[in-house]
Amino acid sequence: AAGGSGGAGAPERRYDLVVFGASGFTGQFVVEEVARAAVSGELRGALRWAVAGRSRQKLQAVLERAAENLGKAAVGPEVGVLLCDVDDAASLAAMARQTRLVLNCVGPYRFFGEPVIEACVENGASHIDISGEPQFLEGMYLKYNEKAAEKGIYVIGSCGFDSIPADMGVLYTRDKLKGTLTAVESFLKVKSGPEGTCVHDGTWKSAVYGLADQDNLKKLRKKIGYAPVPVVGAKLKRRGLVFYSQEFKEYSIPFMGSDASVVKRSQRYLHTELQETPVQYGAYVNIGGLGSVMKLMFAGILFLLLVKFSFGRKLLTKYPEFFSAGRFTKKGPTQKQMDGTSFTMTFFGEGYSEGQDPQSGKPNVKICTEVKGPEPGYIATPIAMVQASLSLLEDATCLPKQGGVYSPGAAFCKTKLIDRLNKRGIEFSVISKPEV
């Protein structure tokens, strides 16, 4: 079959979306979320979808589990099962040719991500992933942006907990402020129940290799040659490595995920392509009292010492539970742990009221918004990924005119994504608008 994204004369693709890596730890939750969306009755037509991975047995088992959890009707016999392997380019190409969109759940993306994107771009399928690895995300922009634009397809990274709440949260804050938003800081708080919380080992691996490779990220950014984003309004001060947050009465540290780099890419796009005022952004996470600070500093120093050496990285990846004080495990969290966990991301924005020139004087309006949601890794991430996918398929007329490699805020700023997320329990709201 010829490529093309379903234009005149192009053969109709068999599936709207395929979940690749469907039997992986995160993939299984994404499958369940797609099945839920397919039977929700909220979509314009029937959703034609498939699961893809290496083992037919495991893929069938995931579909059966989803059917058990959601009721038999959720996963009918019409859900396709495709066999493909990230090491087999022909199998990836065959998958990409059959679908409009691939939801890629196979990480760490720095090792396994590119072949899937390449197959999608070559064969005219759009691609969504949940990577929180800036080096991968920006590297793919450098390599595939032009080609994706030519093919009229969208490659959108970081559509999970990293970094949809942050990226869309900044846009939401901007849209709710009367006037011009010029700076935002976000504070993440993850609450867990009596069972505690933990994260699957895959995320830990991504962090180990990401931190080991900071220098190459700097080189990559030089290569891309980003145009500097102008600072509009009062310059946002960078905070220290650990600081006491008056608003929350606890200690905070800079957030290590991809949020800051993703928001920056979105703001650069909105500024250069749509001539909007760029928003400065800082991302932080609340960690609690002094005891938590001491523990975290001890763990952090150990981590940074080990991550520099290959034998240290081997130790870190072999014993995630030990080195993360039980935060990361090879088994991942239990259902009970997930049910007891939630997150709140609070955004403090400042700007200039209508008629005030943001180029001069002090900011004179403030706003506080928040994004709340369920457990970040395996409940909120699949919701964000699937709603982003539906936005791509259903709000297509509101996407950027040209295909390319995009951050979520750039791709979805004009779509209904925030409404879709609100309906599925990732809730955006205004907390306060202290006026001038």
GROMACS .gro file of C-alpha atoms in nm:
model
  436
    1ALA     CA    1   0.000   0.000   0.000
    2ALA     CA    2   0.119   0.352  -0.074
    3GLY     CA    3   0.196   0.594   0.209
    4GLY     CA    4   0.027   0.930   0.253
    5SER     CA    5  -0.191   1.029   0.545
    6GLY     CA    6  -0.523   0.944   0.392
    7GLY     CA    7  -0.540   1.223   0.132
    8ALA     CA    8  -0.734   1.195  -0.193
    9GLY     CA    9  -0.671   0.863  -0.361
   10ALA     CA   10  -0.463   0.728  -0.070
   11PRO     CA   11  -0.586   0.391   0.053
   12GLU     CA   12  -0.782   0.409   0.377
   13ARG     CA   13  -0.571   0.292   0.671
   14ARG     CA   14  -0.696  -0.007   0.860
   15TYR     CA   15  -0.658   0.143   1.207
   16ASP     CA   16  -0.693   0.487   1.364
   17LEU     CA   17  -0.436   0.400   1.627
   18VAL     CA   18  -0.201   0.124   1.732
   19VAL     CA   19  -0.058   0.087   2.084
   20PHE     CA   20   0.304  -0.026   2.040
   21GLY     CA   21   0.460  -0.197   2.342
   22ALA     CA   22   0.109  -0.282   2.458
   23SER     CA   23   0.220  -0.563   2.690
   24GLY     CA   24   0.485  -0.356   2.869
   25PHE     CA   25   0.427  -0.223   3.220
   26THR     CA   26   0.290   0.113   3.105
   27GLY     CA   27   0.150  -0.021   2.777
   28GLN     CA   28  -0.106  -0.241   2.954
   29PHE     CA   29  -0.259   0.066   3.123
   30VAL     CA   30  -0.262   0.255   2.792
   31VAL     CA   31  -0.450  -0.036   2.631
   32GLU     CA   32  -0.712  -0.020   2.903
   33GLU     CA   33  -0.749   0.355   2.857
   34VAL     CA   34  -0.790   0.319   2.477
   35ALA     CA   35  -1.053   0.048   2.531
   36ARG     CA   36  -1.236   0.277   2.774
   37ALA     CA   37  -1.234   0.559   2.519
   38ALA     CA   38  -1.348   0.328   2.240
   39VAL     CA   39  -1.667   0.229   2.430
   40SER     CA   40  -1.731   0.570   2.590
   41GLY     CA   41  -1.954   0.684   2.304
   42GLU     CA   42  -1.782   1.024   2.310
   43LEU     CA   43  -1.596   0.976   1.981
   44ARG     CA   44  -1.739   1.083   1.647
   45GLY     CA   45  -1.713   0.736   1.492
   46ALA     CA   46  -1.610   0.389   1.597
   47LEU     CA   47  -1.243   0.375   1.700
   48ARG     CA   48  -1.050   0.119   1.497
   49TRP     CA   49  -0.745   0.015   1.693
   50ALA     CA   50  -0.483  -0.252   1.744
   51VAL     CA   51  -0.214  -0.360   1.988
   52ALA     CA   52   0.142  -0.432   1.880
   53GLY     CA   53   0.442  -0.603   2.035
   54ARG     CA   54   0.665  -0.908   2.020
   55SER     CA   55   0.450  -1.180   2.174
   56ARG     CA   56   0.101  -1.268   2.052
   57GLN     CA   57   0.040  -1.450   2.382
   58LYS     CA   58   0.126  -1.147   2.594
   59LEU     CA   59  -0.077  -0.913   2.373
   60GLN     CA   60  -0.384  -1.141   2.398
   61ALA     CA   61  -0.338  -1.155   2.775
   62VAL     CA   62  -0.337  -0.774   2.797
   63LEU     CA   63  -0.655  -0.752   2.590
   64GLU     CA   64  -0.818  -1.016   2.811
   65ARG     CA   65  -0.723  -0.826   3.125
   66ALA     CA   66  -0.865  -0.503   2.984
   67ALA     CA   67  -1.188  -0.687   2.894
   68GLU     CA   68  -1.210  -0.823   3.250
   69ASN     CA   69  -1.157  -0.479   3.403
   70LEU     CA   70  -1.394  -0.293   3.170
   71GLY     CA   71  -1.654  -0.551   3.075
   72LYS     CA   72  -1.631  -0.787   2.780
   73ALA     CA   73  -1.773  -0.544   2.524
   74ALA     CA   74  -1.476  -0.308   2.566
   75VAL     CA   75  -1.234  -0.529   2.376
   76GLY     CA   76  -1.417  -0.697   2.093
   77PRO     CA   77  -1.265  -0.934   1.836
   78GLU     CA   78  -1.219  -0.636   1.602
   79VAL     CA   79  -0.916  -0.512   1.801
   80GLY     CA   80  -0.615  -0.601   1.586
   81VAL     CA   81  -0.304  -0.780   1.710
   82LEU     CA   82   0.017  -0.691   1.524
   83LEU     CA   83   0.349  -0.864   1.583
   84CYS     CA   84   0.649  -0.639   1.559
   85ASP     CA   85   0.982  -0.584   1.724
   86VAL     CA   86   1.176  -0.265   1.775
   87ASP     CA   87   1.485  -0.441   1.629
   88ASP     CA   88   1.303  -0.537   1.308
   89ALA     CA   89   1.260  -0.232   1.084
   90ALA     CA   90   1.038  -0.414   0.833
   91SER     CA   91   0.791  -0.508   1.107
   92LEU     CA   92   0.778  -0.146   1.230
   93ALA     CA   93   0.718  -0.022   0.876
   94ALA     CA   94   0.437  -0.274   0.831
   95MET     CA   95   0.275  -0.148   1.152
   96ALA     CA   96   0.310   0.219   1.055
   97ARG     CA   97   0.155   0.160   0.711
   98GLN     CA   98  -0.164   0.022   0.866
   99THR     CA   99  -0.246   0.307   1.102
  100ARG     CA  100  -0.300   0.682   1.120
  101LEU     CA  101  -0.127   0.705   1.457
  102VAL     CA  102   0.115   0.502   1.672
  103LEU     CA  103   0.110   0.535   2.052
  104ASN     CA  104   0.465   0.437   2.141
  105CYS     CA  105   0.503   0.294   2.494
  106VAL     CA  106   0.849   0.136   2.453
  107GLY     CA  107   1.114   0.315   2.663
  108PRO     CA  108   1.379   0.415   2.759
  109TYR     CA  109   1.327   0.607   2.437
  110ARG     CA  110   1.695   0.697   2.405
  111PHE     CA  111   1.755   0.328   2.326
  112PHE     CA  112   1.433   0.218   2.156
  113GLY     CA  113   1.253   0.532   2.041
  114GLU     CA  114   1.408   0.634   1.713
  115PRO     CA  115   1.337   0.327   1.497
  116VAL     CA  116   0.966   0.367   1.569
  117ILE     CA  117   0.966   0.738   1.479
  118GLU     CA  118   1.164   0.664   1.164
  119ALA     CA  119   0.912   0.397   1.058
  120CYS     CA  120   0.623   0.637   1.126
  121VAL     CA  121   0.775   0.928   0.935
  122GLU     CA  122   0.873   0.709   0.638
  123ASN     CA  123   0.528   0.549   0.622
  124GLY     CA  124   0.304   0.846   0.689
  125ALA     CA  125   0.178   0.766   1.040
  126SER     CA  126   0.171   1.021   1.324
  127HIS     CA  127   0.349   0.930   1.648
  128ILE     CA  128   0.283   1.006   2.015
  129ASP     CA  129   0.511   0.903   2.301
  130ILE     CA  130   0.535   0.956   2.676
  131SER     CA  131   0.908   1.024   2.697
  132GLY     CA  132   1.037   1.250   2.972
  133GLU     CA  133   1.387   1.251   2.816
  134PRO     CA  134   1.474   1.597   2.676
  135GLN     CA  135   1.769   1.463   2.481
  136PHE     CA  136   1.553   1.216   2.293
  137LEU     CA  137   1.272   1.467   2.236
  138GLU     CA  138   1.498   1.742   2.106
  139GLY     CA  139   1.716   1.499   1.909
  140MET     CA  140   1.409   1.375   1.722
  141TYR     CA  141   1.314   1.735   1.647
  142LEU     CA  142   1.655   1.793   1.490
  143LYS     CA  143   1.640   1.476   1.279
  144TYR     CA  144   1.277   1.445   1.175
  145ASN     CA  145   1.103   1.783   1.193
  146GLU     CA  146   1.148   1.870   0.825
  147LYS     CA  147   1.058   1.525   0.699
  148ALA     CA  148   0.747   1.504   0.917
  149ALA     CA  149   0.642   1.846   0.787
  150GLU     CA  150   0.682   1.726   0.425
  151LYS     CA  151   0.469   1.420   0.496
  152GLY     CA  152   0.206   1.620   0.683
  153ILE     CA  153   0.230   1.404   0.994
  154TYR     CA  154   0.270   1.495   1.360
  155VAL     CA  155   0.536   1.357   1.593
  156ILE     CA  156   0.446   1.468   1.945
  157GLY     CA  157   0.663   1.367   2.240
  158SER     CA  158   0.618   1.392   2.618
  159CYS     CA  159   0.242   1.331   2.611
  160GLY     CA  160   0.234   1.165   2.954
  161PHE     CA  161   0.266   1.307   3.303
  162ASP     CA  162   0.581   1.453   3.157
  163SER     CA  163   0.484   1.700   3.030
  164ILE     CA  164   0.116   1.753   2.952
  165PRO     CA  165   0.008   1.888   3.295
  166ALA     CA  166   0.294   2.142   3.294
  167ASP     CA  167   0.280   2.241   2.927
  168MET     CA  168  -0.099   2.267   2.903
  169GLY     CA  169  -0.111   2.412   3.256
  170VAL     CA  170   0.102   2.709   3.150
  171LEU     CA  171  -0.126   2.768   2.848
  172TYR     CA  172  -0.435   2.737   3.068
  173THR     CA  173  -0.289   2.990   3.315
  174ARG     CA  174  -0.211   3.227   3.028
  175ASP     CA  175  -0.565   3.198   2.890
  176LYS     CA  176  -0.727   3.261   3.230
  177LEU     CA  177  -0.527   3.576   3.310
  178LYS     CA  178  -0.687   3.900   3.196
  179GLY     CA  179  -0.386   4.071   3.047
  180THR     CA  180  -0.046   3.933   2.950
  181LEU     CA  181   0.112   3.643   3.142
  182THR     CA  182   0.491   3.680   3.150
  183ALA     CA  183   0.615   3.431   3.411
  184VAL     CA  184   0.496   3.114   3.586
  185GLU     CA  185   0.639   2.881   3.848
  186SER     CA  186   0.483   2.541   3.907
  187PHE     CA  187   0.505   2.331   4.221
  188LEU     CA  188   0.432   1.960   4.206
  189LYS     CA  189   0.310   1.769   4.509
  190VAL     CA  190   0.257   1.393   4.492
  191LYS     CA  191   0.044   1.256   4.776
  192SER     CA  192   0.042   0.888   4.858
  193GLY     CA  193  -0.187   0.677   5.074
  194PRO     CA  194  -0.102   0.437   5.359
  195GLU     CA  195   0.050   0.187   5.113
  196GLY     CA  196   0.306   0.441   4.992
  197THR     CA  197   0.398   0.484   4.629
  198CYS     CA  198   0.656   0.354   4.387
  199VAL     CA  199   0.751   0.374   4.020
  200HIS     CA  200   0.845   0.102   3.775
  201ASP     CA  201   1.208   0.045   3.699
  202GLY     CA  202   1.177   0.171   3.334
  203THR     CA  203   1.150   0.532   3.450
  204TRP     CA  204   1.450   0.485   3.679
  205LYS     CA  205   1.661   0.362   3.383
  206SER     CA  206   1.561   0.667   3.179
  207ALA     CA  207   1.674   0.891   3.467
  208VAL     CA  208   2.006   0.710   3.512
  209TYR     CA  209   2.102   0.737   3.145
  210GLY     CA  210   1.959   1.086   3.108
  211LEU     CA  211   2.164   1.230   3.393
  212ALA     CA  212   2.476   1.050   3.275
  213ASP     CA  213   2.446   1.227   2.942
  214GLN     CA  214   2.383   1.593   3.036
  215ASP     CA  215   2.683   1.714   2.832
  216ASN     CA  216   2.547   1.574   2.508
  217LEU     CA  217   2.218   1.755   2.562
  218LYS     CA  218   2.409   2.086   2.564
  219LYS     CA  219   2.588   1.990   2.239
  220LEU     CA  220   2.259   1.889   2.079
  221ARG     CA  221   2.102   2.225   2.163
  222LYS     CA  222   2.398   2.405   2.006
  223LYS     CA  223   2.348   2.197   1.692
  224ILE     CA  224   1.979   2.280   1.673
  225GLY     CA  225   2.075   2.648   1.711
  226TYR     CA  226   1.753   2.755   1.885
  227ALA     CA  227   1.668   3.120   1.845
  228PRO     CA  228   1.685   3.274   2.195
  229VAL     CA  229   1.341   3.341   2.339
  230PRO     CA  230   1.318   3.705   2.446
  231VAL     CA  231   1.249   3.778   2.813
  232VAL     CA  232   0.930   3.981   2.837
  233GLY     CA  233   0.831   4.136   3.170
  234ALA     CA  234   1.028   4.115   3.493
  235LYS     CA  235   1.293   3.845   3.475
  236LEU     CA  236   1.200   3.528   3.663
  237LYS     CA  237   1.457   3.455   3.934
  238ARG     CA  238   1.605   3.106   3.941
  239ARG     CA  239   1.572   2.947   4.282
  240GLY     CA  240   1.834   2.745   4.467
  241LEU     CA  241   1.883   2.368   4.476
  242VAL     CA  242   1.676   2.347   4.796
  243PHE     CA  243   1.456   2.627   4.929
  244TYR     CA  244   1.173   2.674   5.176
  245SER     CA  245   0.847   2.753   5.003
  246GLN     CA  246   0.636   3.000   5.201
  247GLU     CA  247   0.317   2.911   5.012
  248PHE     CA  248   0.335   2.543   5.104
  249LYS     CA  249   0.533   2.562   5.428
  250GLU     CA  250   0.771   2.290   5.309
  251TYR     CA  251   1.097   2.246   5.121
  252SER     CA  252   1.111   2.239   4.742
  253ILE     CA  253   1.370   2.150   4.480
  254PRO     CA  254   1.387   2.203   4.103
  255PHE     CA  255   1.185   1.938   3.917
  256MET     CA  256   1.424   1.704   3.737
  257GLY     CA  257   1.183   1.593   3.463
  258SER     CA  258   1.139   1.728   3.112
  259ASP     CA  259   0.879   1.992   3.205
  260ALA     CA  260   1.103   2.299   3.185
  261SER     CA  261   1.255   2.200   2.850
  262VAL     CA  262   0.916   2.108   2.700
  263VAL     CA  263   0.746   2.429   2.813
  264LYS     CA  264   1.037   2.627   2.671
  265ARG     CA  265   0.998   2.460   2.332
  266SER     CA  266   0.624   2.532   2.329
  267GLN     CA  267   0.678   2.894   2.425
  268ARG     CA  268   0.944   2.933   2.157
  269TYR     CA  269   0.705   2.792   1.897
  270LEU     CA  270   0.415   3.015   2.008
  271HIS     CA  271   0.642   3.318   2.000
  272THR     CA  272   0.809   3.255   1.663
  273GLU     CA  273   0.513   3.104   1.474
  274LEU     CA  274   0.212   3.276   1.631
  275GLN     CA  275   0.376   3.598   1.759
  276GLU     CA  276   0.250   3.537   2.113
  277THR     CA  277   0.422   3.677   2.422
  278PRO     CA  278   0.658   3.409   2.552
  279VAL     CA  279   0.610   3.300   2.914
  280GLN     CA  280   0.912   3.237   3.141
  281TYR     CA  281   0.882   2.919   3.343
  282GLY     CA  282   1.034   2.742   3.642
  283ALA     CA  283   0.940   2.388   3.756
  284TYR     CA  284   0.970   2.274   4.118
  285VAL     CA  285   0.863   1.984   4.333
  286ASN     CA  286   0.767   1.994   4.702
  287ILE     CA  287   0.950   1.733   4.907
  288GLY     CA  288   0.839   1.800   5.266
  289GLY     CA  289   1.025   1.873   5.590
  290LEU     CA  290   1.394   1.876   5.681
  291GLY     CA  291   1.407   1.496   5.726
  292SER     CA  292   1.302   1.448   5.365
  293VAL     CA  293   1.561   1.701   5.253
  294MET     CA  294   1.844   1.517   5.433
  295LYS     CA  295   1.740   1.178   5.291
  296LEU     CA  296   1.706   1.317   4.942
  297MET     CA  297   2.043   1.494   4.952
  298PHE     CA  298   2.217   1.179   5.068
  299ALA     CA  299   2.051   0.973   4.792
  300GLY     CA  300   2.116   1.245   4.535
  301ILE     CA  301   2.487   1.271   4.610
  302LEU     CA  302   2.525   0.893   4.591
  303PHE     CA  303   2.334   0.886   4.264
  304LEU     CA  304   2.542   1.162   4.105
  305LEU     CA  305   2.866   0.992   4.207
  306LEU     CA  306   2.762   0.656   4.062
  307VAL     CA  307   2.596   0.780   3.746
  308LYS     CA  308   2.926   0.918   3.609
  309PHE     CA  309   3.082   0.570   3.574
  310SER     CA  310   2.965   0.274   3.372
  311PHE     CA  311   3.001   0.033   3.666
  312GLY     CA  312   2.804   0.280   3.879
  313ARG     CA  313   2.525   0.289   3.620
  314LYS     CA  314   2.526  -0.094   3.620
  315LEU     CA  315   2.480  -0.093   3.998
  316LEU     CA  316   2.206   0.168   3.981
  317THR     CA  317   2.011  -0.016   3.711
  318LYS     CA  318   2.059  -0.356   3.875
  319TYR     CA  319   1.939  -0.252   4.222
  320PRO     CA  320   1.685   0.027   4.167
  321GLU     CA  321   1.502  -0.048   4.490
  322PHE     CA  322   1.812  -0.015   4.707
  323PHE     CA  323   1.944   0.308   4.551
  324SER     CA  324   1.605   0.480   4.540
  325ALA     CA  325   1.510   0.380   4.897
  326GLY     CA  326   1.222   0.173   4.761
  327ARG     CA  327   1.083   0.446   4.534
  328PHE     CA  328   1.159   0.251   4.214
  329THR     CA  329   1.101  -0.124   4.183
  330LYS     CA  330   1.125  -0.385   3.911
  331LYS     CA  331   0.766  -0.489   3.984
  332GLY     CA  332   0.616  -0.141   3.977
  333PRO     CA  333   0.336  -0.021   4.205
  334THR     CA  334   0.042  -0.235   4.320
  335GLN     CA  335  -0.313  -0.137   4.228
  336LYS     CA  336  -0.368  -0.036   4.592
  337GLN     CA  337  -0.065   0.193   4.586
  338MET     CA  338  -0.183   0.354   4.263
  339ASP     CA  339  -0.537   0.404   4.392
  340GLY     CA  340  -0.400   0.585   4.698
  341THR     CA  341  -0.174   0.823   4.504
  342SER     CA  342  -0.256   1.157   4.340
  343PHE     CA  343  -0.081   1.473   4.227
  344THR     CA  344  -0.142   1.845   4.240
  345MET     CA  345   0.054   2.089   4.028
  346THR     CA  346   0.007   2.450   4.138
  347PHE     CA  347   0.094   2.736   3.903
  348PHE     CA  348   0.177   3.086   4.028
  349GLY     CA  349   0.166   3.330   3.740
  350GLU     CA  350   0.235   3.699   3.712
  351GLY     CA  351   0.188   3.948   3.434
  352TYR     CA  352   0.060   4.283   3.319
  353SER     CA  353  -0.301   4.396   3.311
  354GLU     CA  354  -0.467   4.489   2.982
  355GLY     CA  355  -0.326   4.817   2.856
  356GLN     CA  356  -0.005   4.784   3.062
  357ASP     CA  357   0.315   4.751   2.860
  358PRO     CA  358   0.494   4.429   2.964
  359GLN     CA  359   0.821   4.580   2.838
  360SER     CA  360   0.826   4.838   3.116
  361GLY     CA  361   0.745   4.851   3.486
  362LYS     CA  362   0.671   4.578   3.737
  363PRO     CA  363   0.415   4.300   3.686
  364ASN     CA  364   0.083   4.415   3.833
  365VAL     CA  365  -0.144   4.109   3.810
  366LYS     CA  366  -0.115   3.763   3.959
  367ILE     CA  367  -0.299   3.436   3.911
  368CYS     CA  368  -0.290   3.094   4.074
  369THR     CA  369  -0.417   2.784   3.893
  370GLU     CA  370  -0.382   2.412   3.948
  371VAL     CA  371  -0.387   2.083   3.766
  372LYS     CA  372  -0.497   1.788   3.979
  373GLY     CA  373  -0.502   1.427   3.885
  374PRO     CA  374  -0.470   1.063   3.986
  375GLU     CA  375  -0.144   0.868   4.031
  376PRO     CA  376   0.102   1.020   3.780
  377GLY     CA  377   0.288   0.725   3.626
  378TYR     CA  378   0.026   0.467   3.535
  379ILE     CA  379  -0.313   0.637   3.568
  380ALA     CA  380  -0.257   1.001   3.468
  381THR     CA  381   0.003   0.917   3.200
  382PRO     CA  382  -0.224   0.680   3.003
  383ILE     CA  383  -0.513   0.928   3.033
  384ALA     CA  384  -0.293   1.212   2.903
  385MET     CA  385  -0.151   0.998   2.621
  386VAL     CA  386  -0.490   0.869   2.505
  387GLN     CA  387  -0.662   1.209   2.526
  388ALA     CA  388  -0.373   1.364   2.332
  389SER     CA  389  -0.420   1.090   2.071
  390LEU     CA  390  -0.794   1.152   2.045
  391SER     CA  391  -0.725   1.523   2.017
  392LEU     CA  392  -0.486   1.450   1.729
  393LEU     CA  393  -0.745   1.231   1.551
  394GLU     CA  394  -1.063   1.423   1.632
  395ASP     CA  395  -0.955   1.791   1.658
  396ALA     CA  396  -0.737   1.762   1.346
  397THR     CA  397  -0.856   2.092   1.199
  398CYS     CA  398  -0.719   2.275   1.507
  399LEU     CA  399  -0.364   2.131   1.487
  400PRO     CA  400  -0.075   2.338   1.347
  401LYS     CA  401  -0.121   2.381   0.971
  402GLN     CA  402   0.203   2.202   0.902
  403GLY     CA  403   0.318   1.859   1.021
  404GLY     CA  404   0.641   1.831   1.218
  405VAL     CA  405   0.793   1.733   1.551
  406TYR     CA  406   0.605   1.920   1.821
  407SER     CA  407   0.581   1.958   2.198
  408PRO     CA  408   0.226   1.909   2.334
  409GLY     CA  409   0.158   2.279   2.396
  410ALA     CA  410   0.259   2.370   2.041
  411ALA     CA  411   0.052   2.091   1.887
  412PHE     CA  412  -0.257   2.115   2.104
  413CYS     CA  413  -0.288   2.483   2.206
  414LYS     CA  414  -0.592   2.535   1.983
  415THR     CA  415  -0.757   2.194   2.033
  416LYS     CA  416  -1.004   2.070   2.295
  417LEU     CA  417  -0.736   1.877   2.484
  418ILE     CA  418  -0.785   2.055   2.818
  419ASP     CA  419  -1.162   1.988   2.809
  420ARG     CA  420  -1.095   1.625   2.726
  421LEU     CA  421  -0.853   1.592   3.019
  422ASN     CA  422  -1.098   1.759   3.258
  423LYS     CA  423  -1.363   1.503   3.165
  424ARG     CA  424  -1.122   1.217   3.240
  425GLY     CA  425  -1.011   1.339   3.582
  426ILE     CA  426  -0.702   1.549   3.506
  427GLU     CA  427  -0.861   1.871   3.621
  428PHE     CA  428  -0.753   2.226   3.539
  429SER     CA  429  -0.892   2.504   3.760
  430VAL     CA  430  -0.831   2.862   3.869
  431ILE     CA  431  -0.757   2.886   4.242
  432SER     CA  432  -0.735   3.263   4.276
  433LYS     CA  433  -0.697   3.579   4.076
  434PRO     CA  434  -0.565   3.845   4.312
  435GLU     CA  435  -0.617   4.160   4.108
  436VAL     CA  436  -0.392   4.464   4.069
   0.00000   0.00000   0.00000
